[in-house]
Structure formats: structure tokens, C-alpha cells
């Protein structure tokens, strides 16, 4: 095999081949999340969010009051989102401390 043939051979290796993975230096977890699994995870997340919204909007408020949105499927390199919901009253307090933190000022009752 000539150098040119080797170069062409290496250039057109499949994206998931061991040599291509070694050149990229990707972790095994990242290698599992190619385009197709990413699209499937996005579709599943969208279906779950749509189901949640449908149940929340059309369900009995007494039964769906504590229902929370589903968490997305964890993906490598993407941080798990945290809830930015501010709760008022109940066991969580008035929410003034959370609002103050959101706007970068001390709460009025502190």
C-alpha cells in the first residue's frame, strides 16, 4: 500500500471506527451519543413534555397539582437543568429570598 492509498483509506474510515475514535480522542460515553441517539432523545423529551402539558392542562387540578415537568434524558457534556420555579407560600416560604437572589438584591424582610 502506498502512502497515498493509506491516506485515502484513513480519510474515508467510518466515523465510528476505532481509528477515527482514537484520532478524535473522544470518551466512550461521548461515542455512544452520535446524531441518531441525540435525535431520538430529543424526540422522547418532546413527547414527554407534550404529555405533561396535556395532562396538566386537561387533567383534574386536584390530581395534577403536584405534577412536575419531566427531566430531560441526560446527555454527555450537557448539564442537568435545574428548576427556576419560584414557589410562594406553603413550606417553601414567601419566595422573597428566591426573588431577591434572582435580581441580585437582598430581600426586603431581611
N, CA, C and O atoms as a printed pandas DataFrame, in Angstrom:
     atom_number atom_name residue_name chain_id  residue_number  x_coord  y_coord  z_coord
0              1         N          UNK        A               1    0.843   -1.169    0.000
1              2        CA          UNK        A               1    0.000    0.000    0.000
2              3         C          UNK        A               1    0.894    1.239    0.000
3              4         O          UNK        A               1    1.835    1.341    0.787
4              5         N          UNK        A               2    0.591    2.157   -0.876
5              6        CA          UNK        A               2    1.376    3.386   -0.934
6              7         C          UNK        A               2    0.893    4.347    0.147
7              8         O          UNK        A               2   -0.149    4.135    0.768
8              9         N          UNK        A               3    1.689    5.431    0.363
9             10        CA          UNK        A               3    1.297    6.437    1.356
10            11         C          UNK        A               3   -0.002    7.125    0.959
11            12         O          UNK        A               3   -0.840    7.446    1.803
12            13         N          UNK        A               4   -0.148    7.342   -0.335
13            14        CA          UNK        A               4   -1.373    7.986   -0.813
14            15         C          UNK        A               4   -2.586    7.100   -0.568
15            16         O          UNK        A               4   -3.629    7.584   -0.129
16            17         N          UNK        A               5   -2.457    5.805   -0.848
17            18        CA          UNK        A               5   -3.562    4.873   -0.605
18            19         C          UNK        A               5   -3.907    4.803    0.891
19            20         O          UNK        A               5   -5.079    4.729    1.259
20            21         N          UNK        A               6   -2.883    4.827    1.739
21            22        CA          UNK        A               6   -3.116    4.814    3.180
22            23         C          UNK        A               6   -3.855    6.080    3.610
23            24         O          UNK        A               6   -4.785    6.024    4.414
24            25         N          UNK        A               7   -3.430    7.220    3.066
25            26        CA          UNK        A               7   -4.078    8.484    3.392
26            27         C          UNK        A               7   -5.555    8.459    2.990
27            28         O          UNK        A               7   -6.414    8.867    3.771
28            29         N          UNK        A               8   -5.850    7.995    1.806
29            30        CA          UNK        A               8   -7.234    7.901    1.332
30            31         C          UNK        A               8   -8.017    6.910    2.189
31            32         O          UNK        A               8   -9.169    7.164    2.542
32            33         N          UNK        A               9   -7.397    5.791    2.520
33            34        CA          UNK        A               9   -8.055    4.781    3.353
34            35         C          UNK        A               9   -8.431    5.355    4.715
35            36         O          UNK        A               9   -9.551    5.167    5.191
36            37         N          UNK        A              10   -7.479    6.058    5.342
37            38        CA          UNK        A              10   -7.741    6.625    6.662
38            39         C          UNK        A              10   -8.760    7.768    6.609
39            40         O          UNK        A              10   -9.552    7.959    7.532
40            41         N          UNK        A              11   -8.720    8.511    5.519
41            42        CA          UNK        A              11   -9.629    9.657    5.396
42            43         C          UNK        A              11  -11.084    9.217    5.309
43            44         O          UNK        A              11  -11.967    9.911    5.814
44            45         N          UNK        A              12  -11.343    8.099    4.688
45            46        CA          UNK        A              12  -12.718    7.653    4.471
46            47         C          UNK        A              12  -13.132    6.505    5.386
47            48         O          UNK        A              12  -14.049    5.750    5.064
48            49         N          UNK        A              13  -12.461    6.375    6.519
49            50        CA          UNK        A              13  -12.896    5.398    7.508
50            51         C          UNK        A              13  -14.246    5.822    8.078
51            52         O          UNK        A              13  -14.536    7.017    8.146
52            53         N          UNK        A              14  -15.070    4.871    8.486
53            54        CA          UNK        A              14  -16.346    5.243    9.111
54            55         C          UNK        A              14  -16.112    6.066   10.377
55            56         O          UNK        A              14  -15.102    5.898   11.062
56            57         N          UNK        A              15  -17.048    6.947   10.675
57            58        CA          UNK        A              15  -16.942    7.843   11.818
58            59         C          UNK        A              15  -16.825    7.071   13.134
59            60         O          UNK        A              15  -16.186    7.543   14.075
60            61         N          UNK        A              16  -17.436    5.894   13.204
61            62        CA          UNK        A              16  -17.426    5.122   14.441
62            63         C          UNK        A              16  -16.339    4.050   14.490
63            64         O          UNK        A              16  -16.369    3.182   15.362
64            65         N          UNK        A              17  -15.384    4.099   13.569
65            66        CA          UNK        A              17  -14.303    3.110   13.593
66            67         C          UNK        A              17  -13.345    3.410   14.747
67            68         O          UNK        A              17  -13.270    4.544   15.220
68            69         N          UNK        A              18  -12.620    2.396   15.191
69            70        CA          UNK        A              18  -11.694    2.549   16.320
70            71         C          UNK        A              18  -10.615    3.585   16.007
71            72         O          UNK        A              18  -10.237    4.362   16.883
72            73         N          UNK        A              19  -10.121    3.607   14.783
73            74        CA          UNK        A              19   -9.077    4.564   14.410
74            75         C          UNK        A              19   -9.610    5.994   14.455
75            76         O          UNK        A              19   -8.938    6.890   14.966
76            77         N          UNK        A              20  -10.804    6.212   13.928
77            78        CA          UNK        A              20  -11.391    7.557   13.941
78            79         C          UNK        A              20  -11.658    8.011   15.376
79            80         O          UNK        A              20  -11.449    9.179   15.704
80            81         N          UNK        A              21  -12.118    7.099   16.231
81            82        CA          UNK        A              21  -12.341    7.447   17.633
82            83         C          UNK        A              21  -11.034    7.798   18.322
83            84         O          UNK        A              21  -10.989    8.734   19.120
84            85         N          UNK        A              22   -9.976    7.066   18.027
85            86        CA          UNK        A              22   -8.681    7.335   18.647
86            87         C          UNK        A              22   -8.123    8.682   18.199
87            88         O          UNK        A              22   -7.524    9.396   19.003
88            89         N          UNK        A              23   -8.309    9.036   16.942
89            90        CA          UNK        A              23   -7.828   10.324   16.433
90            91         C          UNK        A              23   -8.576   11.477   17.101
91            92         O          UNK        A              23   -7.976   12.491   17.457
92            93         N          UNK        A              24   -9.887   11.314   17.266
93            94        CA          UNK        A              24  -10.679   12.363   17.912
94            95         C          UNK        A              24  -10.427   12.439   19.408
95            96         O          UNK        A              24  -10.597   13.503   20.004
96            97         N          UNK        A              25  -10.029   11.348   20.021
97            98        CA          UNK        A              25   -9.784   11.322   21.465
98            99         C          UNK        A              25  -11.056   11.433   22.280
99           100         O          UNK        A              25  -11.041   11.990   23.377
100          101         N          UNK        A              26  -12.151   10.916   21.763
101          102        CA          UNK        A              26  -13.440   11.012   22.448
102          103         C          UNK        A              26  -13.579    9.904   23.478
103          104         O          UNK        A              26  -13.022    8.817   23.326
104          105         N          UNK        A              27  -14.339   10.204   24.534
105          106        CA          UNK        A              27  -14.587    9.201   25.572
106          107         C          UNK        A              27  -15.613    8.197   25.062
107          108         O          UNK        A              27  -16.370    8.495   24.137
108          109         N          UNK        A              28  -15.639    7.008   25.662
109          110        CA          UNK        A              28  -16.614    6.004   25.213
110          111         C          UNK        A              28  -18.059    6.474   25.367
111          112         O          UNK        A              28  -18.908    6.142   24.540
112          113         N          UNK        A              29  -18.346    7.245   26.422
113          114        CA          UNK        A              29  -19.712    7.740   26.617
114          115         C          UNK        A              29  -20.107    8.704   25.498
115          116         O          UNK        A              29  -21.237    8.661   25.011
116          117         N          UNK        A              30  -19.183    9.569   25.094
117          118        CA          UNK        A              30  -19.473   10.508   24.015
118          119         C          UNK        A              30  -19.668    9.784   22.686
119          120         O          UNK        A              30  -20.444   10.224   21.838
120          121         N          UNK        A              31  -18.963    8.681   22.514
121          122        CA          UNK        A              31  -19.068    7.933   21.266
122          123         C          UNK        A              31  -20.435    7.285   21.097
123          124         O          UNK        A              31  -20.879    7.065   19.970
124          125         N          UNK        A              32  -21.106    6.978   22.202
125          126        CA          UNK        A              32  -22.426    6.378   22.113
126          127         C          UNK        A              32  -23.478    7.380   21.670
127          128         O          UNK        A              32  -24.510    6.995   21.121
128          129         N          UNK        A              33  -23.227    8.663   21.903
129          130        CA          UNK        A              33  -24.201    9.701   21.590
130          131         C          UNK        A              33  -23.917   10.324   20.232
131          132         O          UNK        A              33  -23.535   11.491   20.143
132          133         N          UNK        A              34  -24.102    9.550   19.188
133          134        CA          UNK        A              34  -23.970   10.067   17.832
134          135         C          UNK        A              34  -25.261   10.811   17.468
135          136         O          UNK        A              34  -26.123   11.010   18.324
136          137         N          UNK        A              35  -25.394   11.209   16.234
137          138        CA          UNK        A              35  -26.536   12.010   15.809
138          139         C          UNK        A              35  -27.871   11.304   16.035
139          140         O          UNK        A              35  -28.819   11.908   16.536
140          141         N          UNK        A              36  -27.944   10.039   15.668
141          142        CA          UNK        A              36  -29.221    9.322   15.779
142          143         C          UNK        A              36  -29.688    9.211   17.235
143          144         O          UNK        A              36  -30.847    9.526   17.505
144          145         N          UNK        A              37  -28.847    8.779   18.188
145          146        CA          UNK        A              37  -29.313    8.765   19.581
146          147         C          UNK        A              37  -29.671   10.155   20.112
147          148         O          UNK        A              37  -30.591   10.284   20.920
148          149         N          UNK        A              38  -28.959   11.195   19.669
149          150        CA          UNK        A              38  -29.298   12.556   20.093
150          151         C          UNK        A              38  -30.693   12.940   19.603
151          152         O          UNK        A              38  -31.483   13.511   20.355
152          153         N          UNK        A              39  -30.994   12.627   18.343
153          154        CA          UNK        A              39  -32.317   12.953   17.793
154          155         C          UNK        A              39  -33.419   12.149   18.469
155          156         O          UNK        A              39  -34.503   12.677   18.719
156          157         N          UNK        A              40  -33.157   10.883   18.768
157          158        CA          UNK        A              40  -34.150   10.061   19.461
158          159         C          UNK        A              40  -34.404   10.611   20.857
159          160         O          UNK        A              40  -35.555   10.701   21.286
160          161         N          UNK        A              41  -33.338   10.983   21.578
161          162        CA          UNK        A              41  -33.502   11.546   22.921
162          163         C          UNK        A              41  -34.286   12.854   22.866
163          164         O          UNK        A              41  -35.124   13.110   23.731
164          165         N          UNK        A              42  -34.022   13.680   21.858
165          166        CA          UNK        A              42  -34.763   14.941   21.719
166          167         C          UNK        A              42  -36.239   14.666   21.431
167          168         O          UNK        A              42  -37.111   15.356   21.959
168          169         N          UNK        A              43  -36.524   13.666   20.598
169          170        CA          UNK        A              43  -37.916   13.326   20.295
170          171         C          UNK        A              43  -38.631   12.794   21.540
171          172         O          UNK        A              43  -39.779   13.154   21.802
172          173         N          UNK        A              44  -37.954   11.945   22.300
173          174        CA          UNK        A              44  -38.552   11.407   23.528
174          175         C          UNK        A              44  -38.800   12.530   24.533
175          176         O          UNK        A              44  -39.850   12.561   25.176
176          177         N          UNK        A              45  -37.851   13.449   24.675
177          178        CA          UNK        A              45  -38.045   14.588   25.576
178          179         C          UNK        A              45  -39.247   15.429   25.150
179          180         O          UNK        A              45  -40.039   15.854   25.992
180          181         N          UNK        A              46  -39.384   15.667   23.848
181          182        CA          UNK        A              46  -40.503   16.460   23.347
182          183         C          UNK        A              46  -41.834   15.752   23.599
183          184         O          UNK        A              46  -42.817   16.397   23.964
184          185         N          UNK        A              47  -41.873   14.447   23.409
185          186        CA          UNK        A              47  -43.100   13.685   23.654
186          187         C          UNK        A              47  -43.459   13.733   25.138
187          188         O          UNK        A              47  -44.624   13.916   25.490
188          189         N          UNK        A              48  -42.459   13.570   26.009
189          190        CA          UNK        A              48  -42.718   13.608   27.445
190          191         C          UNK        A              48  -43.209   14.985   27.881
191          192         O          UNK        A              48  -44.126   15.076   28.697
192          193         N          UNK        A              49  -42.618   16.059   27.353
193          194        CA          UNK        A              49  -43.061   17.410   27.700
194          195         C          UNK        A              49  -44.469   17.680   27.185
195          196         O          UNK        A              49  -45.265   18.327   27.866
196          197         N          UNK        A              50  -44.780   17.190   25.990
197          198        CA          UNK        A              50  -46.118   17.358   25.431
198          199         C          UNK        A              50  -47.151   16.592   26.256
199          200         O          UNK        A              50  -48.245   17.097   26.506
200          201         N          UNK        A              51  -46.809   15.384   26.674
201          202        CA          UNK        A              51  -47.706   14.599   27.513
202          203         C          UNK        A              51  -47.945   15.308   28.838
203          204         O          UNK        A              51  -49.076   15.376   29.318
204          205         N          UNK        A              52  -46.872   15.838   29.428
205          206        CA          UNK        A              52  -47.008   16.574   30.689
206          207         C          UNK        A              52  -47.947   17.768   30.521
207          208         O          UNK        A              52  -48.841   17.978   31.340
208          209         N          UNK        A              53  -47.744   18.548   29.462
209          210        CA          UNK        A              53  -48.568   19.736   29.240
210          211         C          UNK        A              53  -50.028   19.357   29.012
211          212         O          UNK        A              53  -50.927   20.037   29.507
212          213         N          UNK        A              54  -50.272   18.286   28.274
213          214        CA          UNK        A              54  -51.641   17.842   28.015
214          215         C          UNK        A              54  -52.328   17.418   29.303
215          216         O          UNK        A              54  -53.473   17.794   29.552
216          217         N          UNK        A              55  -51.637   16.639   30.119
217          218        CA          UNK        A              55  -52.212   16.186   31.387
218          219         C          UNK        A              55  -52.444   17.359   32.319
219          220         O          UNK        A              55  -53.479   17.436   32.980
220          221         N          UNK        A              56  -51.485   18.272   32.373
221          222        CA          UNK        A              56  -51.598   19.426   33.266
222          223         C          UNK        A              56  -52.754   20.340   32.842
223          224         O          UNK        A              56  -53.479   20.850   33.697
224          225         N          UNK        A              57  -52.930   20.550   31.550
225          226        CA          UNK        A              57  -53.966   21.456   31.070
226          227         C          UNK        A              57  -55.365   20.845   31.126
227          228         O          UNK        A              57  -56.336   21.547   31.412
228          229         N          UNK        A              58  -55.473   19.556   30.859
229          230        CA          UNK        A              58  -56.786   18.939   30.748
230          231         C          UNK        A              58  -57.129   18.024   31.915
231          232         O          UNK        A              58  -58.221   17.456   31.950
232          233         N          UNK        A              59  -56.219   17.871   32.871
233          234        CA          UNK        A              59  -56.475   16.990   33.994
234          235         C          UNK        A              59  -57.187   17.697   35.134
235          236         O          UNK        A              59  -57.368   18.915   35.125
236          237         N          UNK        A              60  -57.579   16.911   36.099
237          238        CA          UNK        A              60  -58.226   17.433   37.303
238          239         C          UNK        A              60  -57.184   18.181   38.125
239          240         O          UNK        A              60  -56.167   17.590   38.489
240          241         N          UNK        A              61  -57.401   19.475   38.436
241          242        CA          UNK        A              61  -56.396   20.244   39.183
242          243         C          UNK        A              61  -56.044   19.633   40.539
243          244         O          UNK        A              61  -54.917   19.784   41.010
244          245         N          UNK        A              62  -57.001   18.942   41.173
245          246        CA          UNK        A              62  -56.711   18.310   42.455
246          247         C          UNK        A              62  -55.709   17.174   42.308
247          248         O          UNK        A              62  -54.894   16.936   43.199
248          249         N          UNK        A              63  -55.772   16.477   41.186
249          250        CA          UNK        A              63  -54.883   15.332   40.965
250          251         C          UNK        A              63  -53.557   15.737   40.330
251          252         O          UNK        A              63  -52.537   15.085   40.555
252          253         N          UNK        A              64  -53.563   16.798   39.547
253          254        CA          UNK        A              64  -52.345   17.189   38.819
254          255         C          UNK        A              64  -51.631   18.370   39.461
255          256         O          UNK        A              64  -50.672   18.891   38.891
256          257         N          UNK        A              65  -52.077   18.801   40.632
257          258        CA          UNK        A              65  -51.485   19.971   41.281
258          259         C          UNK        A              65  -50.014   19.802   41.604
259          260         O          UNK        A              65  -49.245   20.755   41.481
260          261         N          UNK        A              66  -49.609   18.624   42.010
261          262        CA          UNK        A              66  -48.211   18.381   42.392
262          263         C          UNK        A              66  -47.374   17.801   41.251
263          264         O          UNK        A              66  -46.192   17.506   41.431
264          265         N          UNK        A              67  -47.967   17.645   40.122
265          266        CA          UNK        A              67  -47.264   17.078   38.975
266          267         C          UNK        A              67  -46.178   18.039   38.500
267          268         O          UNK        A              67  -46.446   19.225   38.306
268          269         N          UNK        A              68  -44.975   17.549   38.314
269          270        CA          UNK        A              68  -43.832   18.365   37.893
270          271         C          UNK        A              68  -43.405   17.981   36.476
271          272         O          UNK        A              68  -43.597   16.836   36.066
272          273         N          UNK        A              69  -42.829   18.921   35.725
273          274        CA          UNK        A              69  -42.370   18.596   34.372
274          275         C          UNK        A              69  -41.284   17.527   34.403
275          276         O          UNK        A              69  -40.501   17.467   35.351
276          277         N          UNK        A              70  -41.231   16.688   33.379
277          278        CA          UNK        A              70  -40.216   15.632   33.354
278          279         C          UNK        A              70  -38.828   16.205   33.104
279          280         O          UNK        A              70  -38.670   17.212   32.414
280          281         N          UNK        A              71  -37.829   15.549   33.674
281          282        CA          UNK        A              71  -36.442   15.928   33.408
282          283         C          UNK        A              71  -36.026   15.367   32.058
283          284         O          UNK        A              71  -36.441   14.266   31.697
284          285         N          UNK        A              72  -35.215   16.099   31.307
285          286        CA          UNK        A              72  -34.763   15.568   30.020
286          287         C          UNK        A              72  -33.816   14.393   30.215
287          288         O          UNK        A              72  -33.231   14.227   31.285
288          289         N          UNK        A              73  -33.673   13.596   29.194
289          290        CA          UNK        A              73  -32.744   12.466   29.227
290          291         C          UNK        A              73  -31.329   13.025   29.350
291          292         O          UNK        A              73  -30.946   13.893   28.566
292          293         N          UNK        A              74  -30.545   12.546   30.320
293          294        CA          UNK        A              74  -29.182   13.077   30.479
294          295         C          UNK        A              74  -28.321   12.769   29.256
295          296         O          UNK        A              74  -28.352   11.666   28.711
296          297         N          UNK        A              75  -27.557   13.770   28.844
297          298        CA          UNK        A              75  -26.657   13.616   27.701
298          299         C          UNK        A              75  -25.249   14.005   28.131
299          300         O          UNK        A              75  -25.090   14.860   29.002
300          301         N          UNK        A              76  -24.225   13.397   27.539
301          302        CA          UNK        A              76  -22.858   13.772   27.912
302          303         C          UNK        A              76  -22.535   15.181   27.458
303          304         O          UNK        A              76  -22.878   15.586   26.347
304          305         N          UNK        A              77  -21.870   15.925   28.335
305          306        CA          UNK        A              77  -21.466   17.280   28.014
306          307         C          UNK        A              77  -22.550   18.316   28.208
307          308         O          UNK        A              77  -22.311   19.501   27.977
308          309         N          UNK        A              78  -23.743   17.900   28.628
309          310        CA          UNK        A              78  -24.845   18.827   28.853
310          311         C          UNK        A              78  -25.206   18.755   30.330
311          312         O          UNK        A              78  -25.501   17.682   30.856
312          313         N          UNK        A              79  -25.181   19.917   31.000
313          314        CA          UNK        A              79  -25.512   19.941   32.418
314          315         C          UNK        A              79  -26.998   19.715   32.614
315          316         O          UNK        A              79  -27.821   20.170   31.820
316          317         N          UNK        A              80  -27.331   19.003   33.688
317          318        CA          UNK        A              80  -28.733   18.773   34.027
318          319         C          UNK        A              80  -29.364   20.108   34.394
319          320         O          UNK        A              80  -28.827   20.839   35.226
320          321         N          UNK        A              81  -30.481   20.428   33.791
321          322        CA          UNK        A              81  -31.102   21.717   34.074
322          323         C          UNK        A              81  -31.705   21.703   35.474
323          324         O          UNK        A              81  -32.202   20.681   35.948
324          325         N          UNK        A              82  -31.649   22.843   36.110
325          326        CA          UNK        A              82  -32.244   22.974   37.429
326          327         C          UNK        A              82  -33.515   23.793   37.303
327          328         O          UNK        A              82  -33.669   24.602   36.387
328          329         N          UNK        A              83  -34.395   23.573   38.215
329          330        CA          UNK        A              83  -35.670   24.271   38.171
330          331         C          UNK        A              83  -35.471   25.734   38.553
331          332         O          UNK        A              83  -34.773   26.036   39.521
332          333         N          UNK        A              84  -36.072   26.625   37.809
333          334        CA          UNK        A              84  -36.021   28.041   38.143
334          335         C          UNK        A              84  -37.397   28.530   38.581
335          336         O          UNK        A              84  -37.705   29.719   38.497
336          337         N          UNK        A              85  -38.223   27.590   39.052
337          338        CA          UNK        A              85  -39.562   27.922   39.515
338          339         C          UNK        A              85  -39.464   28.524   40.910
339          340         O          UNK        A              85  -38.815   27.957   41.789
340          341         N          UNK        A              86  -40.094   29.650   41.112
341          342        CA          UNK        A              86  -40.123   30.292   42.424
342          343         C          UNK        A              86  -41.481   29.989   43.053
343          344         O          UNK        A              86  -42.527   30.310   42.490
344          345         N          UNK        A              87  -41.445   29.372   44.218
345          346        CA          UNK        A              87  -42.671   28.966   44.891
346          347         C          UNK        A              87  -43.041   29.989   45.960
347          348         O          UNK        A              87  -42.184   30.459   46.709
348          349         N          UNK        A              88  -44.301   30.319   46.018
349          350        CA          UNK        A              88  -44.799   31.262   47.008
350          351         C          UNK        A              88  -45.696   30.534   47.994
351          352         O          UNK        A              88  -46.537   29.723   47.607
352          353         N          UNK        A              89  -45.507   30.832   49.272
353          354        CA          UNK        A              89  -46.346   30.249   50.308
354          355         C          UNK        A              89  -45.999   28.805   50.585
355          356         O          UNK        A              89  -45.081   28.244   49.986
356          357         N          UNK        A              90  -46.747   28.203   51.506
357          358        CA          UNK        A              90  -46.545   26.801   51.840
358          359         C          UNK        A              90  -45.240   26.579   52.568
359          360         O          UNK        A              90  -44.735   27.477   53.241
360          361         N          UNK        A              91  -44.701   25.401   52.436
361          362        CA          UNK        A              91  -43.485   25.052   53.166
362          363         C          UNK        A              91  -42.240   25.726   52.607
363          364         O          UNK        A              91  -41.182   25.666   53.234
364          365         N          UNK        A              92  -42.334   26.361   51.456
365          366        CA          UNK        A              92  -41.174   26.995   50.840
366          367         C          UNK        A              92  -41.025   28.463   51.232
367          368         O          UNK        A              92  -40.061   29.103   50.811
368          369         N          UNK        A              93  -41.930   29.010   52.008
369          370        CA          UNK        A              93  -41.846   30.413   52.397
370          371         C          UNK        A              93  -42.505   31.320   51.377
371          372         O          UNK        A              93  -43.239   30.855   50.504
372          373         N          UNK        A              94  -42.249   32.592   51.486
373          374        CA          UNK        A              94  -42.913   33.566   50.622
374          375         C          UNK        A              94  -42.265   33.678   49.247
375          376         O          UNK        A              94  -42.884   34.204   48.322
376          377         N          UNK        A              95  -41.072   33.211   49.095
377          378        CA          UNK        A              95  -40.388   33.325   47.808
378          379         C          UNK        A              95  -39.584   34.605   47.689
379          380         O          UNK        A              95  -38.918   34.819   46.676
380          381         N          UNK        A              96  -39.631   35.480   48.720
381          382        CA          UNK        A              96  -38.912   36.751   48.656
382          383         C          UNK        A              96  -37.410   36.527   48.556
383          384         O          UNK        A              96  -36.719   37.247   47.835
384          385         N          UNK        A              97  -36.910   35.541   49.269
385          386        CA          UNK        A              97  -35.471   35.275   49.241
386          387         C          UNK        A              97  -35.045   34.793   47.851
387          388         O          UNK        A              97  -33.984   35.171   47.352
388          389         N          UNK        A              98  -35.881   33.957   47.234
389          390        CA          UNK        A              98  -35.561   33.475   45.893
390          391         C          UNK        A              98  -35.609   34.612   44.868
391          392         O          UNK        A              98  -34.751   34.705   43.990
392          393         N          UNK        A              99  -36.613   35.466   44.991
393          394        CA          UNK        A              99  -36.696   36.605   44.071
394          395         C          UNK        A              99  -35.522   37.554   44.258
395          396         O          UNK        A              99  -34.977   38.072   43.284
396          397         N          UNK        A             100  -35.131   37.784   45.516
397          398        CA          UNK        A             100  -34.003   38.667   45.781
398          399         C          UNK        A             100  -32.729   38.095   45.168
399          400         O          UNK        A             100  -31.930   38.833   44.591
400          401         N          UNK        A             101  -32.538   36.782   45.292
401          402        CA          UNK        A             101  -31.367   36.151   44.677
402          403         C          UNK        A             101  -31.393   36.246   43.170
403          404         O          UNK        A             101  -30.353   36.393   42.528
404          405         N          UNK        A             102  -32.591   36.160   42.604
405          406        CA          UNK        A             102  -32.737   36.243   41.154
406          407         C          UNK        A             102  -32.352   37.625   40.639
407          408         O          UNK        A             102  -31.718   37.748   39.592
408          409         N          UNK        A             103  -32.735   38.661   41.374
409          410        CA          UNK        A             103  -32.457   40.017   40.941
410          411         C          UNK        A             103  -31.194   40.607   41.556
411          412         O          UNK        A             103  -30.848   41.754   41.274
412          413         N          UNK        A             104  -30.496   39.830   42.400
413          414        CA          UNK        A             104  -29.225   40.265   42.938
414          415         C          UNK        A             104  -29.322   41.304   44.042
415          416         O          UNK        A             104  -28.382   42.073   44.244
416          417         N          UNK        A             105  -30.435   41.342   44.758
417          418        CA          UNK        A             105  -30.610   42.285   45.850
418          419         C          UNK        A             105  -31.052   41.532   47.101
419          420         O          UNK        A             105  -31.592   40.430   47.002
420          421         N          UNK        A             106  -30.827   42.117   48.275
421          422        CA          UNK        A             106  -31.298   41.462   49.492
422          423         C          UNK        A             106  -32.816   41.558   49.594
423          424         O          UNK        A             106  -33.430   42.506   49.103
424          425         N          UNK        A             107  -33.405   40.555   50.241
425          426        CA          UNK        A             107  -34.853   40.542   50.402
426          427         C          UNK        A             107  -35.270   41.671   51.352
427          428         O          UNK        A             107  -34.505   42.064   52.233
428          429         N          UNK        A             108  -36.476   42.181   51.164
429          430        CA          UNK        A             108  -36.947   43.317   51.950
430          431         C          UNK        A             108  -37.145   42.953   53.426
431          432         O          UNK        A             108  -36.997   43.809   54.299
432          433         N          UNK        A             109  -37.474   41.704   53.705
433          434        CA          UNK        A             109  -37.730   41.316   55.096
434          435         C          UNK        A             109  -36.481   40.792   55.798
435          436         O          UNK        A             109  -36.597   40.172   56.855
436          437         N          UNK        A             110  -35.329   41.014   55.262
437          438        CA          UNK        A             110  -34.090   40.532   55.894
438          439         C          UNK        A             110  -33.320   41.677   56.504
439          440         O          UNK        A             110  -32.252   41.467   57.079
